[in-house]
Amino acid sequence: MNNYFTIHKLFTTKKNLLFLLSFILPGLIFFSYFFYTKNGVLTVDLGQQYVDFLAFFRNNLFSHPLRLIYSFSNGLGGSMLATDAYYLFSPFNLLLFLFPENLLPQAILIIIGLKIATSGLTSYYYWQQKINMPFYALAASSAYALSGYVIANHFNLMWLDSVILLPLLINEIDRTLKQEKSHLILITFLLWFTNFYTAFMTLAFGFLYLLTQIFFFNRKKQWSIFKSYLIKSILGSFLDAFMLLPVFIEMLQGKAASSANWSWGFQFIPYNQITKLADGAYNFHEMQEGMPNIFIPLPFLLLTILYFLNKKINWKTKLANGLLLLFLIASLFWTPLVLLWHLGQFPVWYPGRFSFVLIFLALNLAIIALNQQEKIKLWQVLPLAIVALGLILFVTFNDQSFDFLNENAQIATGAFLALGLLFIAFIYNKNNYAAIFFYLIIELELVINLVLSLGNLAYQKNYDYQNFVKNTTQVTNYETNHDQSLYRTEKNFYRSDDDPFSANYYGLSNFNSISNQHVLSLLNNLGFVNNSNSYTNFGGTPITDDLFGIKYYILPNEEITPLKEKKQMKYDNKNQRIDVGDYHLQKRFNQLILMKNNYALPLLFLSPTSTKKMKFDPSNITKNQTQFLQAATGNTTTLFHNVIWPDPKKINVSSWDGGWMQYSKKRKNKSARLIFNLRPKTNSSYYLELPGDIDDNAIDMYVNGSFVNLTVRDSNTRLINLGSRQSGQRIQIAITLKKDNLDLNATNLWRLDTKKLAQEMHSFKQIQPQITQPSALVIKSNHFSLHKKMTMKSTIPSSINWLVIDNGKILHKNKVLFANAFLSFNLNPGKHQITLIYIPWILIIGLLISLITLVIYIKINENISVSVNMEK
C-alpha cells in the first residue's frame, strides 16, 4: 500500500507531472501521425540503408558480436567499426531486441518516437531551471523536440541522440561556468559514443557557447573555467578513443579521402532561407537539394527577436549572443562555414545537419526574454509586427518558386504570426493564464507543421520489407546449411544496396557513408553502377561473377501462383542479367530461385602471375574486365568480341549527315523510336556497352519487350546484358528518344564467349585450395602443395589489419595490391596452410587509451575526494 502511495505521489505532483508531460506529449504527437495515416516509417535512407544496418545489429550483437568488427556483408568485405559508431551505437537500439524480427519497422518507429520524447524531456529539464513559469519551458521543450530539424530528419535516427544530449551539454557547461560540480565528461563521452558526426557539431556549439558566456568574466576566472572545461572535454573524448580512433582512420580511407571544392560563395541565395521559417516548409526536394530546416513555432521566432529588444538584458550579453546567432545563420548558406560544420564535406542530401544547435539557441534566447517579465511597449511590438508582415508577404509572393509554400502553409504561417503578436502585445505578463495559452498555441502549431511537412513525403509499406527479409533469408539460410565454404551471393534484383545486411549473406552491393575508395574505384572501372558512397551489382558479367566468388545467384520465381499484395515480394529494381539464368538450378523456393555458379573462384586463389599495378580506363569496361581476368588467371585469351550494329528501323527519326549512330527527331512533338534487330550466331552472352550520359533521362530502352532500367548514379559507363544462349533467335533493342537528339557513337555491342570462359575457369579452379571462415575474423585454407612459386591473390579488400600466417609463420603481404584494391602475397614451392586473422589494431590501441584515461579520471576523483575530506 505504501508503494502505491509513493508511485501515486511520484506521478501526481505538479513538478513531476510536467516532466512526464514534456516526455509524453512530443512522442505522442509524432506517433499519432503514423497511427492515423497508417504509414510505415521507412522512407529514403531509413528504408534503403539504416533498416538494413539495424537488422544486422539485431541479428549479430549477442549471437555473432565479432561481425560488428568485420563483415563480408559490408560490400566486398570491410571493417564495421566506423559503421557501428555512425549508425548503431545508440543505447536506444537495444530496444530492437524486445521485438520479433518481423516487426523491425514498427520497432524503429517506436525508437524514433522515444528519441523525440526524450529530447523533449532533456530540454524541459534544462529550461525549467531558467524560467519561473514552467509552461513556457514546457512549450519550448515541445518546440525543440518537434522542430523543423527533427521533423525533417526523424528518419536519420542516428542524429537524434545529439538532439537529446545538447540541452544536457549546455547544462553542464553552465555548471562549469558557475564552477560547480558537473558531468561534462560523461555527456562528452555519450555524445561521441552515440554519433561522432553530430557530436562534433554539438561539442563545437558547446565550445562557442562557452566563449560567449566566459567573455565577461575576469581573466583569472576565465582561465580557471576554461581549464576545467578543457580538461573534462579532453577526458570525455579520450574515454571514447576506442571508437574515435578507428573512425578517424576509416574516414581517411573513405569519405574524407575525397576533397571538396572550397569557395567564398553561397550554397543558395541567403534570403531564400526565410521561406524555411514557414509552417510545413518541407518536401522530398528540400531533403535532397533544398535548404536547412530551421522551423520553430512562429511565436517563439518573434520572442527570439524580442530578446534583442529587451531593455533588462545587458547589451554586452545581447551582443555576444547576437554574434553567435549570426554566425550560425551564416553557417546555413556560406560555403566555408557549411564545410566547417560538415567535417570538410558538402552534405549529400539533408542540408544543414547542424541546424538543431541554431534552433536550440533561438529557443534559449526566447526563454530568457520570457523570463524577464518585462512590460512590453509599443516600440517593441512595432518591429515584431514589421517582421511578421514581411515574412508573410515574402512567403505569399514566393509561393510559385517553392512548391512547399502551398495555401495551407501560407494560412498557417499568417495565423500563428498573428497569434504570436497577439500574445506578446496583449496577453504576455498581463494574464494569469498567459503561459497556458502560449503553450496551447505552440502545441497546435507543432501539430499543424508536422502534418503539413510529413504529408509531403511518401513512405514504404512495412510488408514490402518484411516479405523481402522473410523470403531471402529462407534462401540464404539454406545456403549456409548446405555449403560451409567462403563465397559470395548476389541477386538480379534488389530492395536496397544494403540487402546483404538484412538478408544475412555476403554480397557485393553496398551503401555506406564510410566506403573503401579503392574498392569503389575498381568497381567503377569494371562497369558497376556506383556513386561516391554506394555501389550495386548492376553491370556485372560472368567474368566478374567468377572472379569475385559469386557462387550463388537469387532470382525471382516467375512460376508461382499470384499471392495477395501483402505476401508478394516486389522486384522493382531488376538487374538486366539474363545470363545468370544459365547457371545451375540449385533449388526452388516459394518466391525465389537459387542458382549456382560452378566456376566461381574462392575469395583466396592461387595465380601464376605476380601482382602488378593495373591501369584501368573508365571508358573501356570490356578491356578492364579482360585485364582483371588476365591478371588473375595468367591466361591472355580474348573473350570479348565486338559485334557490328545492325541497321535500325527508324520511326520519326533521321540520321545525322556524315554521322554514325547519331540521330535526331523529325517531328519534335511526336514519339521517336529506333529498333535494332540482332540475330546472334552463337550461344554466347551479348552485351550493350552504354556511356553514362545515356541514361533514363535520355532514352527508354526495351529488350525483347522488357523494360531495362538505365538509371545511373555518377554517369557510369556500364554493360547491359541483352541475351544469352539465343543462337539464331532475334534480340530486339527498342529505344525511345526522350530528347531531340541522340548520339550512340560511343556505344558498343559485345559478344562474351561464355563457353571459352567456362573452359578456362574450370581448368583454373582445379588448382585452387578450399577456403572456409571458422569465425568472423578468421579465414582458413585446407592443406595444399605447390611445385613452383605462385601468388595467392584475393578479392578481399586489403587492410593493415589482416595478418597472414602460413604453417604458423607470418607472411609479408605484397605492397602492390591485386587489382589496385585486394590483398595478395607470394608463396614458395612446398606445403602450405594459409590462415588470415583480422586484428583490429587501431581498436586495440584505442581501448588502451580509453582504459588509461579511465584510470587517470578515477585517480583525479580520488585526489579531489581526499582534498575535500582533509578540508572538512
XYZ file of C-alpha atoms in Angstrom, residues 202-443:
242
model
C 27.134 19.637 -30.728
C 30.501 19.979 -28.996
C 31.576 22.733 -31.410
C 28.432 24.676 -30.484
C 29.111 23.983 -26.797
C 32.574 25.481 -27.192
C 31.187 28.582 -28.932
C 28.510 28.893 -26.252
C 31.195 28.749 -23.543
C 33.169 31.520 -25.274
C 30.122 33.824 -25.416
C 29.445 33.285 -21.701
C 33.027 33.415 -20.436
C 33.833 36.603 -22.307
C 32.564 38.857 -19.483
C 34.473 37.174 -16.637
C 37.803 38.481 -15.337
C 40.906 36.882 -16.829
C 41.795 34.813 -13.788
C 38.309 33.319 -13.590
C 38.223 32.895 -17.378
C 41.337 30.725 -17.325
C 40.130 28.683 -14.348
C 36.791 27.932 -16.042
C 38.317 27.307 -19.459
C 40.932 24.981 -17.985
C 38.231 22.958 -16.187
C 36.131 22.777 -19.370
C 39.128 21.769 -21.476
C 40.321 19.007 -19.137
C 36.850 17.492 -18.833
C 36.212 17.701 -22.579
C 39.551 16.043 -23.345
C 38.975 13.311 -20.770
C 35.484 12.658 -22.128
C 36.863 12.492 -25.660
C 39.786 10.222 -24.766
C 37.393 7.856 -22.992
C 35.930 7.330 -26.476
C 39.320 6.667 -28.096
C 38.378 3.003 -28.638
C 35.754 4.236 -31.084
C 37.099 7.552 -32.350
C 40.480 6.208 -33.495
C 39.038 3.526 -35.828
C 36.517 6.078 -37.096
C 39.282 8.576 -37.875
C 41.352 6.002 -39.777
C 38.390 4.642 -41.737
C 37.177 8.133 -42.575
C 40.605 8.925 -44.052
C 40.311 5.832 -46.248
C 36.692 6.540 -47.126
C 34.628 9.665 -47.494
C 37.295 12.039 -46.206
C 39.630 10.802 -48.948
C 37.631 12.846 -51.453
C 38.159 16.590 -51.366
C 35.509 19.287 -51.568
C 35.858 22.470 -53.616
C 36.154 25.413 -51.264
C 34.833 28.788 -52.358
C 33.754 32.078 -50.814
C 30.310 31.901 -52.360
C 26.915 30.814 -51.074
C 25.218 27.427 -51.304
C 21.982 29.188 -52.214
C 20.557 32.714 -52.184
C 20.661 33.590 -48.440
C 17.323 35.402 -48.242
C 15.519 32.330 -49.592
C 16.217 30.719 -46.209
C 13.384 32.900 -44.880
C 10.871 30.538 -46.519
C 12.023 27.757 -44.172
C 10.509 29.673 -41.256
C 7.018 28.976 -42.615
C 4.843 26.111 -41.413
C 5.154 22.922 -43.475
C 8.280 24.131 -45.320
C 9.435 20.655 -46.250
C 9.128 18.087 -49.017
C 11.179 15.500 -50.906
C 13.012 18.144 -52.959
C 14.011 20.004 -49.801
C 15.621 16.932 -48.253
C 17.571 16.337 -51.450
C 18.599 19.721 -52.796
C 16.853 22.270 -50.622
C 17.758 24.438 -47.660
C 18.277 23.613 -43.975
C 15.113 23.061 -41.938
C 15.127 25.640 -39.156
C 11.410 25.876 -38.328
C 10.406 26.768 -34.782
C 6.861 27.834 -33.828
C 6.410 31.389 -35.038
C 5.552 32.904 -31.613
C 8.974 31.666 -30.466
C 10.552 33.251 -33.540
C 9.079 36.615 -32.524
C 10.240 36.110 -28.932
C 13.792 35.418 -30.132
C 13.752 38.814 -31.831
C 12.159 40.336 -28.707
C 15.225 39.150 -26.737
C 17.316 41.765 -28.544
C 14.696 44.470 -27.863
C 14.558 43.740 -24.132
C 15.921 46.598 -22.024
C 16.507 44.419 -18.958
C 19.161 42.322 -20.695
C 22.710 43.703 -20.696
C 23.762 44.942 -24.128
C 27.086 43.092 -23.919
C 25.266 39.800 -23.361
C 22.949 40.575 -26.268
C 25.955 41.394 -28.452
C 27.690 38.117 -27.625
C 24.573 36.030 -28.228
C 23.730 38.046 -31.332
C 27.152 37.365 -32.856
C 26.785 33.656 -32.111
C 23.301 33.654 -33.653
C 24.550 35.454 -36.790
C 27.463 33.033 -37.082
C 25.080 30.057 -37.008
C 22.710 31.685 -39.518
C 25.615 32.380 -41.895
C 26.653 28.743 -41.488
C 23.417 27.706 -43.174
C 24.474 29.036 -46.576
C 28.053 30.440 -46.646
C 30.244 27.746 -48.188
C 33.319 27.920 -45.870
C 31.117 27.586 -42.791
C 28.945 24.878 -44.390
C 32.101 22.810 -44.957
C 33.398 23.599 -41.473
C 30.279 22.230 -39.770
C 30.142 19.139 -42.019
C 33.751 17.988 -41.489
C 35.008 19.385 -44.776
C 32.393 17.672 -46.951
C 29.279 19.046 -48.599
C 26.267 17.179 -47.232
C 24.823 14.772 -49.793
C 21.092 15.332 -49.170
C 19.829 16.615 -45.798
C 21.339 20.138 -45.763
C 22.215 21.968 -42.565
C 22.718 18.895 -40.408
C 23.945 21.062 -37.530
C 20.874 23.336 -37.545
C 19.431 21.821 -34.356
C 22.012 23.893 -32.438
C 20.695 27.071 -34.080
C 17.161 26.067 -33.120
C 18.257 25.407 -29.543
C 19.968 28.805 -29.290
C 16.924 30.641 -30.703
C 14.593 28.924 -28.228
C 17.020 29.589 -25.391
C 17.047 33.317 -26.168
C 13.245 33.281 -26.319
C 13.071 31.650 -22.873
C 15.436 34.295 -21.479
C 13.226 37.009 -22.941
C 10.079 35.435 -21.448
C 11.708 35.157 -18.032
C 12.392 38.912 -17.857
C 8.664 39.611 -17.270
C 9.206 42.974 -18.927
C 6.227 45.180 -19.712
C 6.006 45.252 -23.496
C 6.000 48.710 -25.085
C 4.663 49.791 -28.460
C 8.175 50.474 -29.777
C 8.978 46.794 -29.133
C 5.823 45.458 -30.768
C 6.230 47.561 -33.897
C 9.461 45.888 -35.139
C 7.914 42.481 -34.460
C 4.831 43.425 -36.481
C 7.061 44.568 -39.360
C 8.969 41.262 -39.239
C 5.717 39.282 -39.181
C 4.240 41.259 -42.073
C 7.471 40.956 -44.060
C 7.587 37.208 -43.505
C 4.000 36.554 -44.604
C 4.436 38.814 -47.661
C 7.678 37.040 -48.612
C 6.008 33.637 -48.251
C 2.959 34.730 -50.234
C 4.829 36.320 -53.131
C 7.273 33.403 -53.441
C 4.730 30.601 -53.370
C 5.330 29.815 -57.055
C 9.086 29.445 -56.512
C 8.778 26.988 -53.613
C 6.192 24.249 -54.006
C 6.001 23.614 -50.250
C 4.524 27.109 -49.795
C 1.017 25.944 -50.613
C -2.168 27.645 -49.486
C -2.369 25.697 -46.217
C 1.211 26.633 -45.333
C 0.528 30.308 -46.032
C -2.661 30.347 -43.950
C -0.980 28.578 -41.017
C 2.034 30.901 -41.161
C -0.128 34.016 -41.171
C -2.384 32.727 -38.389
C 0.425 31.833 -35.980
C 2.314 35.050 -36.641
C -0.886 36.889 -35.714
C -1.332 34.759 -32.580
C 2.282 35.407 -31.620
C 1.821 39.160 -31.929
C -1.463 38.951 -30.003
C 0.252 37.099 -27.188
C 3.248 39.460 -26.940
C 1.245 42.689 -27.195
C -1.890 41.905 -25.151
C -1.556 38.688 -23.138
C 2.049 38.172 -22.019
C 2.621 39.364 -18.458
C -0.984 40.581 -18.238
C -2.961 37.412 -17.556
C -2.588 34.501 -15.146
C -3.315 32.070 -17.977
C -0.841 33.612 -20.422
C 1.624 30.726 -20.140
C -1.069 28.096 -20.654
C -2.475 29.997 -23.661
C 1.022 30.255 -25.118
C 1.649 26.570 -24.511
C -1.572 25.559 -26.294
C -0.917 27.625 -29.431
C 2.640 26.253 -29.603
C 1.382 22.668 -29.429
